[in-house]
Coordinates of C-alpha atoms and ligand atoms in Angstrom, one line a residue:
M1462 CA 14.5 -191.1 89.3
S1463 CA 15.4 -194.0 91.6
F1464 CA 16.0 -197.4 90.0
V1465 CA 17.5 -199.0 93.1
K1466 CA 14.8 -200.8 95.1
A1467 CA 16.8 -201.7 98.2
L1468 CA 20.1 -203.2 99.4
K1469 CA 20.0 -207.0 99.3
C1470 CA 22.2 -209.6 101.0
K1471 CA 24.2 -211.5 98.4
E1472 CA 23.9 -214.7 100.6
C1473 CA 20.5 -214.9 102.2
G1474 CA 18.6 -212.3 100.1
E1475 CA 17.4 -210.3 103.1
E1476 CA 16.5 -206.7 102.1
Y1477 CA 17.7 -203.6 103.7
P1478 CA 16.8 -199.9 103.2
K1479 CA 19.1 -197.7 101.1
E1480 CA 21.4 -196.5 103.9
P1481 CA 25.1 -196.6 104.6
L1482 CA 25.1 -200.3 105.4
H1483 CA 27.3 -203.0 104.0
V1484 CA 26.8 -206.3 106.0
C1485 CA 23.8 -208.5 106.6
D1486 CA 22.7 -208.6 110.3
I1487 CA 21.5 -212.1 109.9
C1488 CA 24.2 -213.9 108.0
F1489 CA 27.1 -211.4 107.7
G1490 CA 26.9 -211.6 103.9
P1491 CA 27.8 -208.5 101.9
L1492 CA 24.9 -206.2 100.7
E1493 CA 24.5 -205.2 97.1
A1494 CA 22.3 -202.7 95.3
D1495 CA 19.1 -204.3 93.9
Y1496 CA 17.6 -202.6 90.8
N1497 CA 14.2 -202.4 89.2
Y1498 CA 15.4 -203.7 85.8
D1499 CA 11.9 -203.6 84.3
A1500 CA 11.8 -199.8 84.8
I1501 CA 15.4 -199.5 83.6
K1502 CA 14.5 -201.3 80.4
E1503 CA 11.9 -198.7 79.7
A1504 CA 14.2 -195.8 80.4
L1505 CA 17.6 -196.9 79.0
T1506 CA 18.1 -197.7 75.3
R1507 CA 21.3 -197.5 73.2
D1508 CA 20.0 -194.2 71.7
V1509 CA 19.4 -192.6 75.1
I1510 CA 23.0 -193.6 76.2
E1511 CA 24.6 -192.4 73.0
G1512 CA 22.8 -189.1 73.3
R1513 CA 24.5 -188.3 76.6
D1514 CA 27.8 -186.9 77.6
R1515 CA 30.8 -189.2 77.6
N1516 CA 31.3 -190.0 81.2
I1517 CA 30.1 -192.8 83.6
W1518 CA 26.8 -191.1 84.3
R1519 CA 25.6 -191.9 80.7
Y1520 CA 24.6 -195.2 82.4
K1521 CA 23.2 -193.5 85.5
E1522 CA 20.1 -195.7 85.7
L1523 CA 22.4 -198.6 86.4
L1524 CA 24.4 -196.7 89.1
P1525 CA 23.1 -196.5 92.7
V1526 CA 22.2 -192.8 93.0
D1527 CA 18.7 -191.5 93.6
K1528 CA 19.3 -187.9 92.7
E1529 CA 21.4 -186.3 90.0
P1530 CA 25.1 -187.1 90.7
T1531 CA 27.1 -184.3 92.3
V1532 CA 30.7 -185.6 92.4
G1533 CA 32.9 -186.7 89.5
L1534 CA 30.7 -185.5 86.6
E1535 CA 33.5 -185.7 84.1
V1536 CA 34.8 -189.2 85.1
G1537 CA 35.1 -192.1 82.7
Y1538 CA 34.7 -192.9 79.0
T1539 CA 38.4 -193.8 78.7
P1540 CA 39.7 -195.0 75.4
L1541 CA 39.3 -198.6 74.1
I1542 CA 42.2 -199.2 71.8
R1543 CA 42.6 -201.9 69.1
A1544 CA 46.1 -203.1 70.0
E1545 CA 47.5 -204.3 66.7
N1546 CA 51.2 -204.2 67.8
L1547 CA 50.5 -206.0 71.1
G1548 CA 48.5 -208.5 69.2
K1549 CA 51.4 -209.2 66.8
A1550 CA 53.8 -209.6 69.8
L1551 CA 51.4 -212.1 71.4
G1552 CA 50.3 -213.8 68.2
V1553 CA 46.6 -213.0 68.6
S1554 CA 44.3 -211.5 66.0
E1555 CA 41.9 -209.3 68.0
I1556 CA 43.1 -207.7 71.2
Y1557 CA 42.0 -204.4 72.8
I1558 CA 43.2 -202.3 75.7
K1559 CA 40.6 -200.6 77.9
N1560 CA 42.8 -197.8 79.1
D1561 CA 42.0 -196.4 82.6
A1562 CA 45.6 -195.3 82.9
V1563 CA 44.2 -192.0 81.6
C1564 CA 41.0 -191.9 83.7
Y1565 CA 40.1 -188.4 84.9
P1566 CA 41.1 -187.0 87.3
T1567 CA 43.6 -189.3 89.1
L1568 CA 44.6 -191.8 86.4
S1569 CA 43.1 -195.0 87.7
F1570 CA 39.8 -196.8 87.5
K1571 CA 39.2 -195.8 91.2
D1572 CA 37.9 -192.4 89.9
R1573 CA 34.8 -194.3 88.8
V1574 CA 34.0 -196.0 92.1
V1575 CA 34.8 -192.9 94.2
S1576 CA 32.5 -190.7 92.1
V1577 CA 29.6 -193.0 92.8
A1578 CA 30.4 -193.4 96.5
L1579 CA 30.8 -189.7 97.1
S1580 CA 27.7 -188.7 95.1
K1581 CA 25.8 -191.1 97.3
A1582 CA 27.6 -189.9 100.4
K1583 CA 26.3 -186.4 99.6
E1584 CA 22.8 -187.7 99.1
F1585 CA 23.1 -189.2 102.6
G1586 CA 24.3 -185.8 104.0
F1587 CA 27.8 -186.9 105.0
D1588 CA 30.4 -184.1 105.3
T1589 CA 33.5 -186.3 105.7
A1590 CA 34.6 -189.2 103.5
A1591 CA 37.3 -191.7 104.3
C1592 CA 38.9 -194.9 102.9
A1593 CA 41.4 -197.7 103.4
S1594 CA 43.6 -197.7 100.3
T1595 CA 46.4 -199.5 98.5
G1596 CA 47.2 -196.1 96.8
N1597 CA 45.0 -195.3 93.8
L1598 CA 41.9 -195.1 96.0
A1599 CA 43.7 -192.6 98.2
N1600 CA 44.4 -190.4 95.2
A1601 CA 40.8 -190.6 93.9
V1602 CA 39.3 -189.9 97.3
A1603 CA 41.7 -187.0 97.9
S1604 CA 41.0 -185.3 94.6
L1605 CA 37.2 -185.9 94.4
T1606 CA 36.5 -184.9 98.0
T1607 CA 38.3 -181.7 97.2
S1608 CA 36.3 -180.9 94.1
G1609 CA 33.2 -182.3 95.8
N1610 CA 33.6 -180.1 98.9
L1611 CA 33.9 -182.9 101.4
K1612 CA 36.5 -183.4 104.2
S1613 CA 38.6 -186.5 104.0
F1614 CA 40.6 -188.9 106.1
I1615 CA 42.7 -191.4 104.1
F1616 CA 44.4 -194.4 105.5
I1617 CA 47.2 -196.3 103.7
P1618 CA 50.0 -198.8 104.4
Y1619 CA 52.9 -196.4 105.3
D1620 CA 55.3 -197.8 102.6
L1621 CA 53.4 -197.0 99.4
E1622 CA 55.1 -195.5 96.3
Q1623 CA 56.2 -191.9 96.6
A1624 CA 53.9 -190.7 93.8
K1625 CA 50.8 -192.2 95.4
I1626 CA 51.6 -190.4 98.6
V1627 CA 52.3 -187.0 96.9
A1628 CA 49.2 -187.4 94.7
T1629 CA 47.2 -187.6 97.9
T1630 CA 48.6 -185.0 100.2
V1631 CA 48.9 -182.4 97.4
Y1632 CA 45.2 -181.7 97.7
G1633 CA 45.5 -181.0 101.4
S1634 CA 43.9 -184.2 102.5
N1635 CA 44.5 -185.9 105.9
L1636 CA 46.7 -188.9 105.0
I1637 CA 47.5 -191.4 107.7
G1638 CA 50.2 -194.1 107.1
I1639 CA 49.6 -197.2 109.1
K1640 CA 52.6 -199.4 110.1
G1641 CA 51.3 -202.6 108.6
A1642 CA 49.9 -204.1 105.4
Y1643 CA 46.6 -203.2 103.7
D1644 CA 44.7 -205.8 105.8
D1645 CA 45.9 -204.1 109.0
V1646 CA 44.8 -200.7 107.6
N1647 CA 41.4 -202.1 106.6
R1648 CA 40.8 -203.7 110.1
L1649 CA 41.6 -200.4 111.8
C1650 CA 39.3 -198.5 109.4
S1651 CA 36.4 -200.9 110.2
E1652 CA 36.8 -199.9 113.8
I1653 CA 37.1 -196.2 113.0
A1654 CA 34.1 -196.4 110.7
G1655 CA 32.0 -197.8 113.6
K1656 CA 33.0 -195.0 115.8
F1657 CA 33.2 -191.9 113.6
G1658 CA 30.2 -190.9 111.5
W1659 CA 32.1 -190.8 108.2
A1660 CA 31.4 -192.2 104.7
F1661 CA 34.1 -194.8 104.3
V1662 CA 33.9 -195.3 100.6
N1663 CA 35.0 -199.0 100.7
I1664 CA 33.5 -199.9 104.1
N1665 CA 30.0 -198.6 104.9
M1666 CA 29.6 -197.2 101.4
R1667 CA 30.9 -200.3 99.7
P1668 CA 27.6 -201.5 98.1
Y1669 CA 27.4 -198.1 96.3
Y1670 CA 31.1 -197.7 95.7
A1671 CA 31.5 -201.1 94.1
E1672 CA 28.8 -200.5 91.5
G1673 CA 30.8 -197.8 90.0
S1674 CA 33.2 -200.4 88.6
K1675 CA 30.4 -201.6 86.2
S1676 CA 30.9 -198.5 84.1
F1677 CA 34.3 -199.8 83.0
A1678 CA 32.6 -202.7 81.3
Y1679 CA 29.6 -200.8 80.1
E1680 CA 32.0 -198.5 78.2
M1681 CA 33.9 -201.4 76.9
M1682 CA 30.8 -203.0 75.4
E1683 CA 29.5 -199.8 73.9
Q1684 CA 32.9 -199.0 72.4
L1685 CA 33.1 -202.4 70.8
G1686 CA 29.9 -201.5 69.0
W1687 CA 27.4 -202.9 71.5
R1688 CA 28.9 -206.3 72.1
A1689 CA 30.9 -208.1 74.8
P1690 CA 34.3 -209.5 73.9
K1691 CA 34.9 -213.3 74.2
H1692 CA 37.6 -212.9 76.8
I1693 CA 38.4 -210.2 79.4
V1694 CA 41.4 -210.2 81.7
V1695 CA 40.9 -208.2 84.9
P1696 CA 43.4 -207.5 87.7
M1697 CA 42.2 -208.4 91.2
A1698 CA 42.9 -206.8 94.6
S1699 CA 39.7 -207.3 96.6
G1700 CA 38.2 -209.0 93.5
S1701 CA 35.4 -206.4 93.3
L1702 CA 36.1 -205.0 89.8
L1703 CA 36.1 -208.5 88.3
T1704 CA 32.7 -209.4 89.8
K1705 CA 31.3 -206.1 88.6
V1706 CA 32.6 -206.6 85.0
W1707 CA 30.6 -209.8 85.0
K1708 CA 27.5 -208.2 86.5
A1709 CA 27.7 -205.4 83.9
I1710 CA 27.7 -207.9 81.0
K1711 CA 24.8 -209.8 82.5
E1712 CA 22.8 -206.5 82.9
F1713 CA 23.4 -205.4 79.3
Q1714 CA 22.2 -208.8 78.1
M1715 CA 19.2 -208.7 80.3
L1716 CA 18.3 -205.2 79.1
G1717 CA 18.7 -206.2 75.5
L1718 CA 21.6 -203.7 74.9
I1719 CA 23.8 -206.5 73.7
E1720 CA 23.4 -210.1 72.4
N1721 CA 24.3 -213.0 74.7
S1722 CA 28.0 -213.5 74.5
D1723 CA 29.4 -216.3 76.7
T1724 CA 32.3 -214.0 77.8
C1725 CA 35.0 -215.7 79.8
I1726 CA 36.5 -213.7 82.7
Y1727 CA 40.1 -214.1 83.8
G1728 CA 41.5 -212.8 87.0
A1729 CA 45.1 -211.6 87.3
Q1730 CA 47.2 -211.3 90.5
A1731 CA 50.9 -211.0 91.4
S1732 CA 52.4 -214.2 92.7
G1733 CA 53.6 -212.3 95.7
C1734 CA 49.9 -211.8 96.7
S1735 CA 47.8 -214.3 94.9
P1736 CA 45.2 -215.6 97.4
I1737 CA 42.4 -215.7 94.8
T1738 CA 44.3 -217.3 91.8
T1739 CA 46.0 -219.8 94.1
A1740 CA 42.7 -221.0 95.5
L1741 CA 41.2 -221.2 92.0
K1742 CA 44.1 -223.2 90.6
N1743 CA 44.0 -225.6 93.5
N1744 CA 40.2 -226.0 93.4
W1745 CA 39.9 -224.9 97.0
E1746 CA 36.4 -223.8 98.1
I1747 CA 37.8 -220.7 99.8
F1748 CA 41.1 -218.7 99.6
K1749 CA 43.7 -218.7 102.3
P1750 CA 44.8 -215.2 103.5
V1751 CA 48.4 -214.3 102.6
K1752 CA 51.0 -211.8 103.6
P1753 CA 51.7 -209.7 100.5
K1754 CA 55.2 -209.3 99.1
T1755 CA 55.1 -207.8 95.6
I1756 CA 55.9 -204.7 93.6
A1757 CA 52.2 -204.6 92.6
K1758 CA 51.2 -202.7 95.7
S1759 CA 47.9 -201.6 94.4
L1760 CA 46.8 -205.2 94.2
A1761 CA 48.4 -206.3 97.5
I1762 CA 45.3 -207.3 99.5
G1763 CA 46.0 -210.6 101.4
T1764 CA 42.3 -211.0 102.6
P1765 CA 40.3 -210.0 99.5
A1766 CA 36.7 -209.1 100.5
D1767 CA 35.2 -210.3 97.2
G1768 CA 37.7 -213.1 96.6
F1769 CA 35.1 -215.8 97.0
Y1770 CA 32.7 -214.2 94.5
A1771 CA 35.5 -213.5 92.1
M1772 CA 36.3 -217.2 92.1
G1773 CA 32.7 -218.0 91.4
V1774 CA 32.7 -215.6 88.4
M1775 CA 35.9 -217.1 86.9
N1776 CA 34.5 -220.6 87.3
N1777 CA 31.0 -219.9 86.1
S1778 CA 32.1 -217.8 83.1
G1779 CA 34.6 -220.5 81.8
G1780 CA 37.5 -218.2 82.6
A1781 CA 40.6 -218.9 84.8
G1782 CA 43.0 -217.2 87.1
E1783 CA 46.7 -216.8 86.8
D1784 CA 49.5 -215.0 88.6
V1785 CA 52.9 -213.7 87.6
S1786 CA 56.3 -212.9 89.3
D1787 CA 57.7 -209.4 89.9
P1788 CA 60.1 -209.7 86.9
E1789 CA 57.2 -210.8 84.7
I1790 CA 55.3 -207.8 85.9
V1791 CA 58.1 -205.5 84.9
D1792 CA 58.2 -207.2 81.5
G1793 CA 54.5 -206.8 81.2
I1794 CA 54.8 -203.0 81.8
K1795 CA 57.6 -202.8 79.2
L1796 CA 55.7 -204.9 76.6
L1797 CA 52.7 -202.6 76.7
A1798 CA 54.9 -199.5 76.6
E1799 CA 57.0 -200.8 73.7
T1800 CA 54.1 -202.0 71.6
E1801 CA 51.2 -199.6 72.3
G1802 CA 52.9 -196.6 73.8
I1803 CA 50.9 -196.9 77.0
F1804 CA 52.7 -196.6 80.3
T1805 CA 50.8 -198.6 82.9
E1806 CA 51.5 -199.1 86.6
T1807 CA 52.4 -202.5 88.2
A1808 CA 48.8 -203.6 88.2
G1809 CA 48.7 -203.2 84.4
G1810 CA 52.0 -205.1 84.2
V1811 CA 50.3 -207.9 86.1
T1812 CA 47.3 -207.9 83.7
V1813 CA 49.5 -207.8 80.5
A1814 CA 51.8 -210.6 81.8
V1815 CA 48.9 -212.8 82.8
T1816 CA 47.3 -212.3 79.4
K1817 CA 50.5 -213.4 77.8
K1818 CA 50.7 -216.4 80.0
L1819 CA 47.1 -217.5 79.4
I1820 CA 47.6 -217.2 75.6
E1821 CA 50.8 -219.2 75.8
Q1822 CA 49.0 -221.8 77.9
G1823 CA 46.3 -222.0 75.2
L1824 CA 43.6 -221.0 77.7
I1825 CA 42.8 -218.0 75.6
P1826 CA 42.6 -218.9 71.9
K1827 CA 44.5 -216.8 69.4
D1828 CA 41.7 -216.0 67.1
E1829 CA 39.0 -214.7 69.5
S1830 CA 38.4 -211.2 70.8
I1831 CA 40.3 -210.2 74.0
V1832 CA 40.1 -207.1 76.2
V1833 CA 43.0 -206.4 78.6
S1834 CA 41.9 -204.2 81.5
I1835 CA 44.5 -201.5 82.2
T1836 CA 43.5 -199.9 85.4
G1837 CA 46.3 -197.5 86.5
N1838 CA 49.1 -195.2 85.3
G1839 CA 52.8 -196.0 85.2
L1840 CA 53.9 -192.5 86.4
K1841 CA 52.7 -193.5 89.8
T1842 CA 54.9 -196.6 90.3
Q1843 CA 58.2 -195.5 88.7
E1844 CA 60.1 -197.2 91.6
A1845 CA 59.1 -200.6 90.2
I1846 CA 60.9 -200.2 86.8
V1847 CA 63.4 -197.4 87.1
G1848 CA 66.3 -199.9 87.3
D1849 CA 65.0 -201.8 84.2
V1850 CA 64.7 -199.0 81.7
A1851 CA 67.4 -197.0 79.8
Q1852 CA 68.9 -193.8 81.3
P1853 CA 69.4 -190.8 79.0
R1854 CA 72.7 -190.3 77.2
I1855 CA 74.2 -187.2 78.7
I1856 CA 76.3 -184.8 76.5
E1857 CA 77.5 -181.2 76.5
A1858 CA 75.4 -178.8 74.4
R1859 CA 77.7 -179.0 71.4
L1860 CA 76.9 -180.3 67.9
E1861 CA 80.1 -182.3 67.7
E1862 CA 79.2 -184.2 70.8
F1863 CA 75.9 -185.1 69.4
E1864 CA 77.4 -186.1 66.0
E1865 CA 79.9 -188.4 67.8
L1866 CA 77.1 -189.9 69.9
Y1867 CA 74.9 -190.3 66.8
G1868 CA 77.7 -192.1 65.0
S1869 CA 78.3 -194.5 67.9
I1870 CA 74.6 -195.2 68.3
N1871 CA 74.3 -195.8 64.6
N1872 CA 77.3 -198.1 64.4
N1873 CA 77.3 -200.0 67.6
E1874 CA 74.0 -200.4 69.3
Q1875 CA 70.7 -202.1 68.9
G1876 CA 67.6 -200.1 69.7
G1877 CA 65.2 -197.4 68.9
I1878 CA 67.5 -194.7 67.4
K1879 CA 69.4 -197.2 65.1
D1880 CA 66.1 -198.6 63.9
A1881 CA 64.8 -195.2 63.1
V1882 CA 67.9 -194.2 61.3
S1883 CA 68.1 -197.4 59.1
T1884 CA 64.4 -197.1 58.2
H1885 CA 65.0 -193.6 57.2
S1886 CA 68.0 -194.3 55.0
N1887 CA 66.2 -197.2 53.3
T1888 CA 63.4 -194.9 52.2
A1889 CA 65.6 -192.0 51.3
Ligands
PLP383 C1 42.2 -201.2 93.3 C2 42.8 -201.6 92.0 C3 42.5 -202.7 91.3 C4 41.6 -203.8 91.8 O1 40.5 -203.5 92.5 P1 39.5 -204.5 93.2 O2 38.2 -204.1 92.7 O3 39.7 -204.3 94.7 O4 39.8 -205.9 92.8 C5 43.0 -202.9 90.0 N1 43.9 -202.1 89.5 C6 44.3 -201.0 90.2 C7 45.3 -200.1 89.5 C8 43.8 -200.7 91.4 O5 44.1 -199.5 92.0
ZN384 ZN1 22.2 -212.3 104.7

């Protein structure tokens, strides 16, 4: 059941066999999986998809595996939520959250890409997988190599959030912290990949890995009742997810699974690492590499591999790019938490804050459908907001103490408890 014909250079079109390759020998362009869409159109209908289990593999004809998948069989099909409260706060009528903060098993959309990369790595016969990561990829590779019975070597910038480190080493993985930023880690890993015979999920396995991101958008379209929204806001690190959201929409249109939609794609970055949005806003042909300085560490890639293609997607789809400061990121995290009860990480704070900014600027109209891509979980980046949220009120375990506290909350303070109390007494 192979629907991938070959790997194909995105620049010159040269074809390569399906092997662990990622760069064109002729022009150094990136390689991408090239599918036989005629055959897929025969095999894949809405009914076929709906009859399958709720995970990324319900779209397996559009993922680059040749055999049945072996890693990450439960991954994906995260909730799409109609966000009424957030919509009210932002003054828009139809807004949704695609919530990969609860992706299985490691609470970010990286579980999707790693499942595809590792299933393919096993087809190729690798016994060791590796990655260069800004954090979430480390977690996903560590967990899924463990359940997939592969060895792993994981490389990160040494100063990542504590939770992202613990949620990597707990599985017994080899975690190596590099004294430098992600771009230094990535450069070193390219050298290691050339020397050690490992499946580096985001280097020599990148053409397969990146395709896994499409499942995020396939699900979104299916969950919307087989249609694409008018606007999608996507966070960007390397820019890969954004380009694959676009590709997924085009594929569903081509296969007749949805109507044509004219969806606009918007890229979100942190101002402290915004090579892609800065280039887009200035109408530069290419981005300038930057040295990252932001709390959004999962997005802190100063030399984004797919930045050029992400710019193309934003331009060609009629979207835009925008970036937000660290305080705006914190506000974005809190806004989503306080309206929808969803605790996202800094990357999600970037996406929510950028969505708000684009609506305020009038770039996203208030009466059209919008999907906000939430890609990671707030429990992993607590450092970023611990100083900006309330601490618990501490009392002795005595009823009088609570009654006194309750009285003071009720009389003096704004906030959740007082609101709950007054609502209750109004209806009593
Ligand atoms: C990696 C990551 C992204 C962006 O990934 P790219 O495909 O490299 O742009 C977005 N959000 C989170 C939480 C991530 O970990
Ligand atoms: Zn080429």
